[in-house]
JSON list of C-alpha atoms and ligand atoms in Angstrom, two decimals:
[
{"chain": "B", "resi": 1, "resn": "MET", "atom": "CA", "xyz": [5.19, 9.06, 13.92]},
{"chain": "B", "resi": 2, "resn": "GLU", "atom": "CA", "xyz": [4.01, 8.06, 10.49]},
{"chain": "B", "resi": 3, "resn": "LEU", "atom": "CA", "xyz": [0.97, 6.73, 8.74]},
{"chain": "B", "resi": 4, "resn": "ILE", "atom": "CA", "xyz": [2.25, 5.25, 5.50]},
{"chain": "B", "resi": 5, "resn": "ILE", "atom": "CA", "xyz": [-0.18, 4.32, 2.76]},
{"chain": "B", "resi": 6, "resn": "PHE", "atom": "CA", "xyz": [0.84, 2.07, -0.13]},
{"chain": "B", "resi": 7, "resn": "ILE", "atom": "CA", "xyz": [-0.92, 2.46, -3.49]},
{"chain": "B", "resi": 8, "resn": "GLY", "atom": "CA", "xyz": [-0.39, 0.02, -6.33]},
{"chain": "B", "resi": 9, "resn": "LEU", "atom": "CA", "xyz": [-1.56, -2.94, -8.33]},
{"chain": "B", "resi": 10, "resn": "GLN", "atom": "CA", "xyz": [-1.39, -6.50, -7.08]},
{"chain": "B", "resi": 11, "resn": "ALA", "atom": "CA", "xyz": [2.14, -7.87, -7.50]},
{"chain": "B", "resi": 12, "resn": "SER", "atom": "CA", "xyz": [3.65, -4.39, -7.84]},
{"chain": "B", "resi": 13, "resn": "GLY", "atom": "CA", "xyz": [6.00, -5.21, -4.94]},
{"chain": "B", "resi": 14, "resn": "LYS", "atom": "CA", "xyz": [4.30, -3.53, -1.98]},
{"chain": "B", "resi": 15, "resn": "SER", "atom": "CA", "xyz": [4.72, -6.31, 0.57]},
{"chain": "B", "resi": 16, "resn": "THR", "atom": "CA", "xyz": [8.28, -6.98, -0.55]},
{"chain": "B", "resi": 17, "resn": "PHE", "atom": "CA", "xyz": [9.10, -3.28, -0.14]},
{"chain": "B", "resi": 18, "resn": "PHE", "atom": "CA", "xyz": [7.49, -3.32, 3.30]},
{"chain": "B", "resi": 19, "resn": "ARG", "atom": "CA", "xyz": [9.71, -6.21, 4.37]},
{"chain": "B", "resi": 20, "resn": "GLN", "atom": "CA", "xyz": [12.82, -4.48, 3.07]},
{"chain": "B", "resi": 21, "resn": "HIS", "atom": "CA", "xyz": [12.16, -1.02, 4.48]},
{"chain": "B", "resi": 22, "resn": "PHE", "atom": "CA", "xyz": [9.61, -0.96, 7.27]},
{"chain": "B", "resi": 23, "resn": "ALA", "atom": "CA", "xyz": [9.24, -4.37, 8.92]},
{"chain": "B", "resi": 24, "resn": "GLU", "atom": "CA", "xyz": [11.55, -3.39, 11.79]},
{"chain": "B", "resi": 25, "resn": "THR", "atom": "CA", "xyz": [9.96, -0.07, 12.56]},
{"chain": "B", "resi": 26, "resn": "HIS", "atom": "CA", "xyz": [6.34, 0.00, 11.45]},
{"chain": "B", "resi": 27, "resn": "LEU", "atom": "CA", "xyz": [3.26, -2.05, 12.22]},
{"chain": "B", "resi": 28, "resn": "LEU", "atom": "CA", "xyz": [1.90, -3.82, 9.15]},
{"chain": "B", "resi": 29, "resn": "VAL", "atom": "CA", "xyz": [-1.81, -3.35, 8.57]},
{"chain": "B", "resi": 30, "resn": "SER", "atom": "CA", "xyz": [-3.19, -5.17, 5.54]},
{"chain": "B", "resi": 31, "resn": "LYS", "atom": "CA", "xyz": [-6.52, -6.60, 4.54]},
{"chain": "B", "resi": 32, "resn": "ASP", "atom": "CA", "xyz": [-4.58, -9.59, 3.25]},
{"chain": "B", "resi": 33, "resn": "LEU", "atom": "CA", "xyz": [-4.12, -10.54, 6.90]},
{"chain": "B", "resi": 34, "resn": "MET", "atom": "CA", "xyz": [-7.89, -10.38, 7.55]},
{"chain": "B", "resi": 35, "resn": "ARG", "atom": "CA", "xyz": [-9.25, -12.83, 5.04]},
{"chain": "B", "resi": 36, "resn": "ASN", "atom": "CA", "xyz": [-11.69, -14.29, 7.57]},
{"chain": "B", "resi": 37, "resn": "ASN", "atom": "CA", "xyz": [-12.92, -10.99, 8.92]},
{"chain": "B", "resi": 38, "resn": "LYS", "atom": "CA", "xyz": [-16.47, -9.99, 8.02]},
{"chain": "B", "resi": 39, "resn": "ASN", "atom": "CA", "xyz": [-15.68, -6.29, 7.97]},
{"chain": "B", "resi": 40, "resn": "PRO", "atom": "CA", "xyz": [-12.03, -5.80, 7.04]},
{"chain": "B", "resi": 41, "resn": "SER", "atom": "CA", "xyz": [-12.37, -2.05, 6.56]},
{"chain": "B", "resi": 42, "resn": "ARG", "atom": "CA", "xyz": [-13.65, -1.62, 10.09]},
{"chain": "B", "resi": 43, "resn": "ARG", "atom": "CA", "xyz": [-10.97, -3.90, 11.51]},
{"chain": "B", "resi": 44, "resn": "GLN", "atom": "CA", "xyz": [-8.32, -2.03, 9.57]},
{"chain": "B", "resi": 45, "resn": "ALA", "atom": "CA", "xyz": [-9.45, 1.33, 10.93]},
{"chain": "B", "resi": 46, "resn": "GLN", "atom": "CA", "xyz": [-9.44, -0.13, 14.44]},
{"chain": "B", "resi": 47, "resn": "LEU", "atom": "CA", "xyz": [-5.85, -1.38, 14.11]},
{"chain": "B", "resi": 48, "resn": "ILE", "atom": "CA", "xyz": [-4.67, 1.94, 12.70]},
{"chain": "B", "resi": 49, "resn": "LYS", "atom": "CA", "xyz": [-6.30, 3.88, 15.53]},
{"chain": "B", "resi": 50, "resn": "GLU", "atom": "CA", "xyz": [-4.91, 1.57, 18.20]},
{"chain": "B", "resi": 51, "resn": "ALA", "atom": "CA", "xyz": [-1.40, 1.79, 16.81]},
{"chain": "B", "resi": 52, "resn": "LEU", "atom": "CA", "xyz": [-1.36, 5.55, 16.39]},
{"chain": "B", "resi": 53, "resn": "ARG", "atom": "CA", "xyz": [-2.88, 6.05, 19.82]},
{"chain": "B", "resi": 54, "resn": "ALA", "atom": "CA", "xyz": [-0.12, 3.87, 21.26]},
{"chain": "B", "resi": 55, "resn": "GLY", "atom": "CA", "xyz": [2.53, 5.91, 19.45]},
{"chain": "B", "resi": 56, "resn": "ARG", "atom": "CA", "xyz": [3.41, 3.33, 16.78]},
{"chain": "B", "resi": 57, "resn": "SER", "atom": "CA", "xyz": [3.99, 4.09, 13.13]},
{"chain": "B", "resi": 58, "resn": "VAL", "atom": "CA", "xyz": [1.88, 2.13, 10.66]},
{"chain": "B", "resi": 59, "resn": "VAL", "atom": "CA", "xyz": [2.08, 0.97, 7.06]},
{"chain": "B", "resi": 60, "resn": "VAL", "atom": "CA", "xyz": [-1.22, 0.21, 5.32]},
{"chain": "B", "resi": 61, "resn": "ASP", "atom": "CA", "xyz": [-0.30, -2.38, 2.69]},
{"chain": "B", "resi": 62, "resn": "ASN", "atom": "CA", "xyz": [-3.30, -2.67, 0.36]},
{"chain": "B", "resi": 63, "resn": "THR", "atom": "CA", "xyz": [-3.80, -1.68, -3.26]},
{"chain": "B", "resi": 64, "resn": "ASN", "atom": "CA", "xyz": [-5.72, 1.43, -2.03]},
{"chain": "B", "resi": 65, "resn": "PRO", "atom": "CA", "xyz": [-6.61, 2.42, -5.61]},
{"chain": "B", "resi": 66, "resn": "LYS", "atom": "CA", "xyz": [-9.35, 4.97, -5.02]},
{"chain": "B", "resi": 67, "resn": "VAL", "atom": "CA", "xyz": [-9.30, 8.40, -3.46]},
{"chain": "B", "resi": 68, "resn": "GLU", "atom": "CA", "xyz": [-12.08, 7.19, -1.13]},
{"chain": "B", "resi": 69, "resn": "ASP", "atom": "CA", "xyz": [-10.00, 4.20, 0.03]},
{"chain": "B", "resi": 70, "resn": "ARG", "atom": "CA", "xyz": [-7.21, 6.58, 0.98]},
{"chain": "B", "resi": 71, "resn": "ALA", "atom": "CA", "xyz": [-9.49, 9.22, 2.51]},
{"chain": "B", "resi": 72, "resn": "ALA", "atom": "CA", "xyz": [-10.73, 6.63, 5.02]},
{"chain": "B", "resi": 73, "resn": "LEU", "atom": "CA", "xyz": [-7.11, 6.13, 6.13]},
{"chain": "B", "resi": 74, "resn": "ILE", "atom": "CA", "xyz": [-5.86, 9.70, 5.86]},
{"chain": "B", "resi": 75, "resn": "GLN", "atom": "CA", "xyz": [-8.53, 10.89, 8.29]},
{"chain": "B", "resi": 76, "resn": "TRP", "atom": "CA", "xyz": [-6.90, 8.85, 11.09]},
{"chain": "B", "resi": 77, "resn": "GLY", "atom": "CA", "xyz": [-3.54, 10.37, 10.34]},
{"chain": "B", "resi": 78, "resn": "GLN", "atom": "CA", "xyz": [-5.15, 13.77, 10.72]},
{"chain": "B", "resi": 79, "resn": "VAL", "atom": "CA", "xyz": [-6.93, 12.85, 13.95]},
{"chain": "B", "resi": 80, "resn": "TYR", "atom": "CA", "xyz": [-3.65, 11.68, 15.52]},
{"chain": "B", "resi": 81, "resn": "ASP", "atom": "CA", "xyz": [-1.63, 14.43, 13.84]},
{"chain": "B", "resi": 82, "resn": "VAL", "atom": "CA", "xyz": [1.07, 12.20, 12.35]},
{"chain": "B", "resi": 83, "resn": "GLN", "atom": "CA", "xyz": [3.03, 12.42, 9.10]},
{"chain": "B", "resi": 84, "resn": "ILE", "atom": "CA", "xyz": [0.89, 11.01, 6.28]},
{"chain": "B", "resi": 85, "resn": "ILE", "atom": "CA", "xyz": [3.08, 9.51, 3.59]},
{"chain": "B", "resi": 86, "resn": "GLY", "atom": "CA", "xyz": [2.11, 7.78, 0.35]},
{"chain": "B", "resi": 87, "resn": "TYR", "atom": "CA", "xyz": [4.18, 5.36, -1.72]},
{"chain": "B", "resi": 88, "resn": "TYR", "atom": "CA", "xyz": [2.86, 4.90, -5.24]},
{"chain": "B", "resi": 89, "resn": "PHE", "atom": "CA", "xyz": [4.08, 1.69, -6.86]},
{"chain": "B", "resi": 90, "resn": "LYS", "atom": "CA", "xyz": [4.27, 2.56, -10.52]},
{"chain": "B", "resi": 91, "resn": "SER", "atom": "CA", "xyz": [4.32, -0.69, -12.36]},
{"chain": "B", "resi": 92, "resn": "GLN", "atom": "CA", "xyz": [3.38, -1.81, -15.82]},
{"chain": "B", "resi": 93, "resn": "VAL", "atom": "CA", "xyz": [0.38, -4.06, -15.90]},
{"chain": "B", "resi": 94, "resn": "GLU", "atom": "CA", "xyz": [2.22, -6.70, -17.93]},
{"chain": "B", "resi": 95, "resn": "CYS", "atom": "CA", "xyz": [4.94, -6.86, -15.29]},
{"chain": "B", "resi": 96, "resn": "CYS", "atom": "CA", "xyz": [2.41, -7.26, -12.50]},
{"chain": "B", "resi": 97, "resn": "LEU", "atom": "CA", "xyz": [0.62, -10.01, -14.42]},
{"chain": "B", "resi": 98, "resn": "GLU", "atom": "CA", "xyz": [3.92, -11.77, -14.95]},
{"chain": "B", "resi": 99, "resn": "ARG", "atom": "CA", "xyz": [5.07, -11.47, -11.32]},
{"chain": "B", "resi": 100, "resn": "ASN", "atom": "CA", "xyz": [1.63, -12.62, -10.21]},
{"chain": "B", "resi": 101, "resn": "GLN", "atom": "CA", "xyz": [1.92, -15.72, -12.39]},
{"chain": "B", "resi": 102, "resn": "GLN", "atom": "CA", "xyz": [5.15, -16.62, -10.63]},
{"chain": "B", "resi": 103, "resn": "ARG", "atom": "CA", "xyz": [3.54, -16.51, -7.20]},
{"chain": "B", "resi": 104, "resn": "LEU", "atom": "CA", "xyz": [2.45, -19.70, -5.55]},
{"chain": "B", "resi": 105, "resn": "GLY", "atom": "CA", "xyz": [-0.73, -20.74, -3.77]},
{"chain": "B", "resi": 106, "resn": "LYS", "atom": "CA", "xyz": [-2.89, -18.10, -2.15]},
{"chain": "B", "resi": 107, "resn": "ALA", "atom": "CA", "xyz": [-0.40, -15.38, -2.94]},
{"chain": "B", "resi": 108, "resn": "ARG", "atom": "CA", "xyz": [-1.49, -15.55, -6.59]},
{"chain": "B", "resi": 109, "resn": "VAL", "atom": "CA", "xyz": [-4.59, -13.55, -7.45]},
{"chain": "B", "resi": 110, "resn": "PRO", "atom": "CA", "xyz": [-6.81, -14.05, -10.51]},
{"chain": "B", "resi": 111, "resn": "ASP", "atom": "CA", "xyz": [-5.75, -11.82, -13.44]},
{"chain": "B", "resi": 112, "resn": "VAL", "atom": "CA", "xyz": [-9.21, -10.24, -13.43]},
{"chain": "B", "resi": 113, "resn": "ALA", "atom": "CA", "xyz": [-8.47, -8.81, -9.99]},
{"chain": "B", "resi": 114, "resn": "ILE", "atom": "CA", "xyz": [-5.51, -6.91, -11.43]},
{"chain": "B", "resi": 115, "resn": "TYR", "atom": "CA", "xyz": [-7.60, -5.62, -14.35]},
{"chain": "B", "resi": 116, "resn": "ALA", "atom": "CA", "xyz": [-10.30, -4.53, -11.90]},
{"chain": "B", "resi": 117, "resn": "THR", "atom": "CA", "xyz": [-7.78, -2.59, -9.83]},
{"chain": "B", "resi": 118, "resn": "ILE", "atom": "CA", "xyz": [-6.40, -0.82, -12.93]},
{"chain": "B", "resi": 119, "resn": "LYS", "atom": "CA", "xyz": [-9.86, 0.47, -13.67]},
{"chain": "B", "resi": 120, "resn": "LYS", "atom": "CA", "xyz": [-10.19, 1.90, -10.18]},
{"chain": "B", "resi": 121, "resn": "LEU", "atom": "CA", "xyz": [-6.65, 3.19, -9.80]},
{"chain": "B", "resi": 122, "resn": "THR", "atom": "CA", "xyz": [-6.32, 6.94, -9.40]},
{"chain": "B", "resi": 123, "resn": "PRO", "atom": "CA", "xyz": [-2.77, 8.12, -8.71]},
{"chain": "B", "resi": 124, "resn": "PRO", "atom": "CA", "xyz": [-2.47, 9.83, -5.33]},
{"chain": "B", "resi": 125, "resn": "SER", "atom": "CA", "xyz": [-2.26, 13.58, -5.02]},
{"chain": "B", "resi": 126, "resn": "TYR", "atom": "CA", "xyz": [-1.18, 16.06, -2.36]},
{"chain": "B", "resi": 127, "resn": "THR", "atom": "CA", "xyz": [-4.70, 17.50, -2.38]},
{"chain": "B", "resi": 128, "resn": "GLU", "atom": "CA", "xyz": [-5.84, 14.34, -0.57]},
{"chain": "B", "resi": 129, "resn": "GLY", "atom": "CA", "xyz": [-3.85, 15.37, 2.51]},
{"chain": "B", "resi": 130, "resn": "PHE", "atom": "CA", "xyz": [-0.52, 13.59, 2.07]},
{"chain": "B", "resi": 131, "resn": "HIS", "atom": "CA", "xyz": [2.48, 15.38, 3.58]},
{"chain": "B", "resi": 132, "resn": "GLN", "atom": "CA", "xyz": [4.85, 13.43, 1.36]},
{"chain": "B", "resi": 133, "resn": "LEU", "atom": "CA", "xyz": [4.45, 11.27, -1.72]},
{"chain": "B", "resi": 134, "resn": "PHE", "atom": "CA", "xyz": [6.97, 8.94, -3.37]},
{"chain": "B", "resi": 135, "resn": "TYR", "atom": "CA", "xyz": [7.09, 6.86, -6.52]},
{"chain": "B", "resi": 136, "resn": "VAL", "atom": "CA", "xyz": [8.44, 3.35, -6.19]},
{"chain": "B", "resi": 137, "resn": "GLN", "atom": "CA", "xyz": [9.71, 1.43, -9.21]},
{"chain": "B", "resi": 138, "resn": "ILE", "atom": "CA", "xyz": [11.23, -2.01, -9.49]},
{"chain": "B", "resi": 139, "resn": "VAL", "atom": "CA", "xyz": [14.61, -1.52, -11.14]},
{"chain": "B", "resi": 140, "resn": "ALA", "atom": "CA", "xyz": [16.19, -4.95, -10.79]},
{"chain": "B", "resi": 141, "resn": "GLU", "atom": "CA", "xyz": [15.70, -8.22, -8.99]},
{"chain": "B", "resi": 142, "resn": "PHE", "atom": "CA", "xyz": [14.50, -7.16, -5.57]},
{"chain": "B", "resi": 143, "resn": "ARG", "atom": "CA", "xyz": [15.79, -3.62, -6.03]},
{"chain": "B", "resi": 144, "resn": "PHE", "atom": "CA", "xyz": [13.46, -0.66, -5.78]},
{"chain": "B", "resi": 145, "resn": "LYS", "atom": "CA", "xyz": [14.02, 2.94, -6.78]},
{"chain": "B", "resi": 146, "resn": "VAL", "atom": "CA", "xyz": [12.24, 5.57, -4.70]},
{"chain": "B", "resi": 147, "resn": "SER", "atom": "CA", "xyz": [11.82, 9.03, -6.15]},
{"chain": "B", "resi": 148, "resn": "SER", "atom": "CA", "xyz": [9.99, 12.15, -5.11]},
{"chain": "B", "resi": 149, "resn": "PHE", "atom": "CA", "xyz": [6.56, 12.74, -6.48]},
{"chain": "B", "resi": 150, "resn": "LEU", "atom": "CA", "xyz": [5.65, 16.05, -8.04]},
{"chain": "B", "resi": 151, "resn": "ASN", "atom": "CA", "xyz": [2.04, 16.96, -8.62]},
{"chain": "W", "resi": 1, "resn": "LIG", "atom": "N1", "xyz": [11.95, -5.71, -6.81]},
{"chain": "W", "resi": 1, "resn": "LIG", "atom": "C1", "xyz": [11.51, -6.92, -7.18]},
{"chain": "W", "resi": 1, "resn": "LIG", "atom": "N2", "xyz": [12.16, -7.62, -8.11]},
{"chain": "W", "resi": 1, "resn": "LIG", "atom": "C2", "xyz": [11.74, -8.83, -8.50]},
{"chain": "W", "resi": 1, "resn": "LIG", "atom": "N3", "xyz": [10.63, -9.44, -8.01]},
{"chain": "W", "resi": 1, "resn": "LIG", "atom": "C3", "xyz": [9.93, -8.81, -7.09]},
{"chain": "W", "resi": 1, "resn": "LIG", "atom": "C4", "xyz": [10.32, -7.51, -6.63]},
{"chain": "W", "resi": 1, "resn": "LIG", "atom": "N4", "xyz": [9.41, -7.13, -5.71]},
{"chain": "W", "resi": 1, "resn": "LIG", "atom": "C5", "xyz": [8.52, -8.14, -5.62]},
{"chain": "W", "resi": 1, "resn": "LIG", "atom": "N5", "xyz": [8.83, -9.14, -6.44]},
{"chain": "W", "resi": 1, "resn": "LIG", "atom": "C6", "xyz": [8.08, -10.40, -6.60]},
{"chain": "W", "resi": 1, "resn": "LIG", "atom": "O1", "xyz": [6.83, -10.08, -7.20]},
{"chain": "W", "resi": 1, "resn": "LIG", "atom": "C7", "xyz": [5.76, -10.75, -6.55]},
{"chain": "W", "resi": 1, "resn": "LIG", "atom": "C8", "xyz": [4.81, -9.75, -5.99]},
{"chain": "W", "resi": 1, "resn": "LIG", "atom": "O2", "xyz": [5.42, -9.00, -4.95]},
{"chain": "W", "resi": 1, "resn": "LIG", "atom": "P1", "xyz": [4.61, -8.59, -3.68]},
{"chain": "W", "resi": 1, "resn": "LIG", "atom": "O3", "xyz": [3.95, -9.75, -3.06]},
{"chain": "W", "resi": 1, "resn": "LIG", "atom": "O4", "xyz": [5.55, -7.79, -2.85]},
{"chain": "W", "resi": 1, "resn": "LIG", "atom": "O5", "xyz": [3.51, -7.63, -4.34]},
{"chain": "W", "resi": 1, "resn": "LIG", "atom": "P2", "xyz": [2.27, -6.88, -3.68]},
{"chain": "W", "resi": 1, "resn": "LIG", "atom": "O6", "xyz": [2.22, -5.54, -4.32]},
{"chain": "W", "resi": 1, "resn": "LIG", "atom": "O7", "xyz": [2.37, -6.94, -2.19]},
{"chain": "W", "resi": 1, "resn": "LIG", "atom": "O8", "xyz": [1.02, -7.72, -4.19]},
{"chain": "W", "resi": 1, "resn": "LIG", "atom": "P3", "xyz": [-0.45, -7.84, -3.50]},
{"chain": "W", "resi": 1, "resn": "LIG", "atom": "O9", "xyz": [-1.14, -6.52, -3.71]},
{"chain": "W", "resi": 1, "resn": "LIG", "atom": "O10", "xyz": [-1.13, -8.91, -4.30]},
{"chain": "W", "resi": 1, "resn": "LIG", "atom": "O11", "xyz": [-0.26, -8.19, -2.07]},
{"chain": "W", "resi": 1, "resn": "LIG", "atom": "C9", "xyz": [6.41, -11.63, -5.49]},
{"chain": "W", "resi": 1, "resn": "LIG", "atom": "O12", "xyz": [6.51, -12.93, -5.99]},
{"chain": "W", "resi": 1, "resn": "LIG", "atom": "C10", "xyz": [7.75, -11.01, -5.25]},
{"chain": "W", "resi": 1, "resn": "LIG", "atom": "O13", "xyz": [8.69, -11.96, -4.85]},
{"chain": "W", "resi": 2, "resn": "LIG", "atom": "MG1", "xyz": [1.09, -7.74, -0.78]}
]
């Protein structure tokens, strides 16, 4: 069983990668699906706990830029003793801004949101409790390259 945590700027390709690689096997947990919830962090923790308790693997698809954001998730992986895996979407800011501009409707976020996330973004590290970490890069139209993460 796995608790997978995505880390990356808005429009770095996280949700697209989820659909390509995990939609069939893992439950999607994302604050983007809780826009009307008063306490998304609490709801998110609840969904993670329920899934892991029921034996389902989970992907947490948020920007998760700060060590604290990830610590709140990693603790549940430790409680349920599952593999804790991080995917770090390494993307240039300009590319994210450009992909964001191409999105339609609610999918598009204000540019300031991307700049705010850059300021908060700390790359993940094994010291946080991850069992495995991967880099993800966009290499071509809807093609991702996954490589191992050394730190
Ligand atoms: N490998 C790729 N090649 C080309 N375009 C891509 C690729 N991956 C995603 N995109 C496009 O970039 C935009 C952002 O992708 P996506 O929604 O997956 O990002 P995200 O990281 O989930 O963003 P957010 O954090 O805002 O939810 C989408 O319009 C998507 O179609
Ligand atoms: Mg997304």
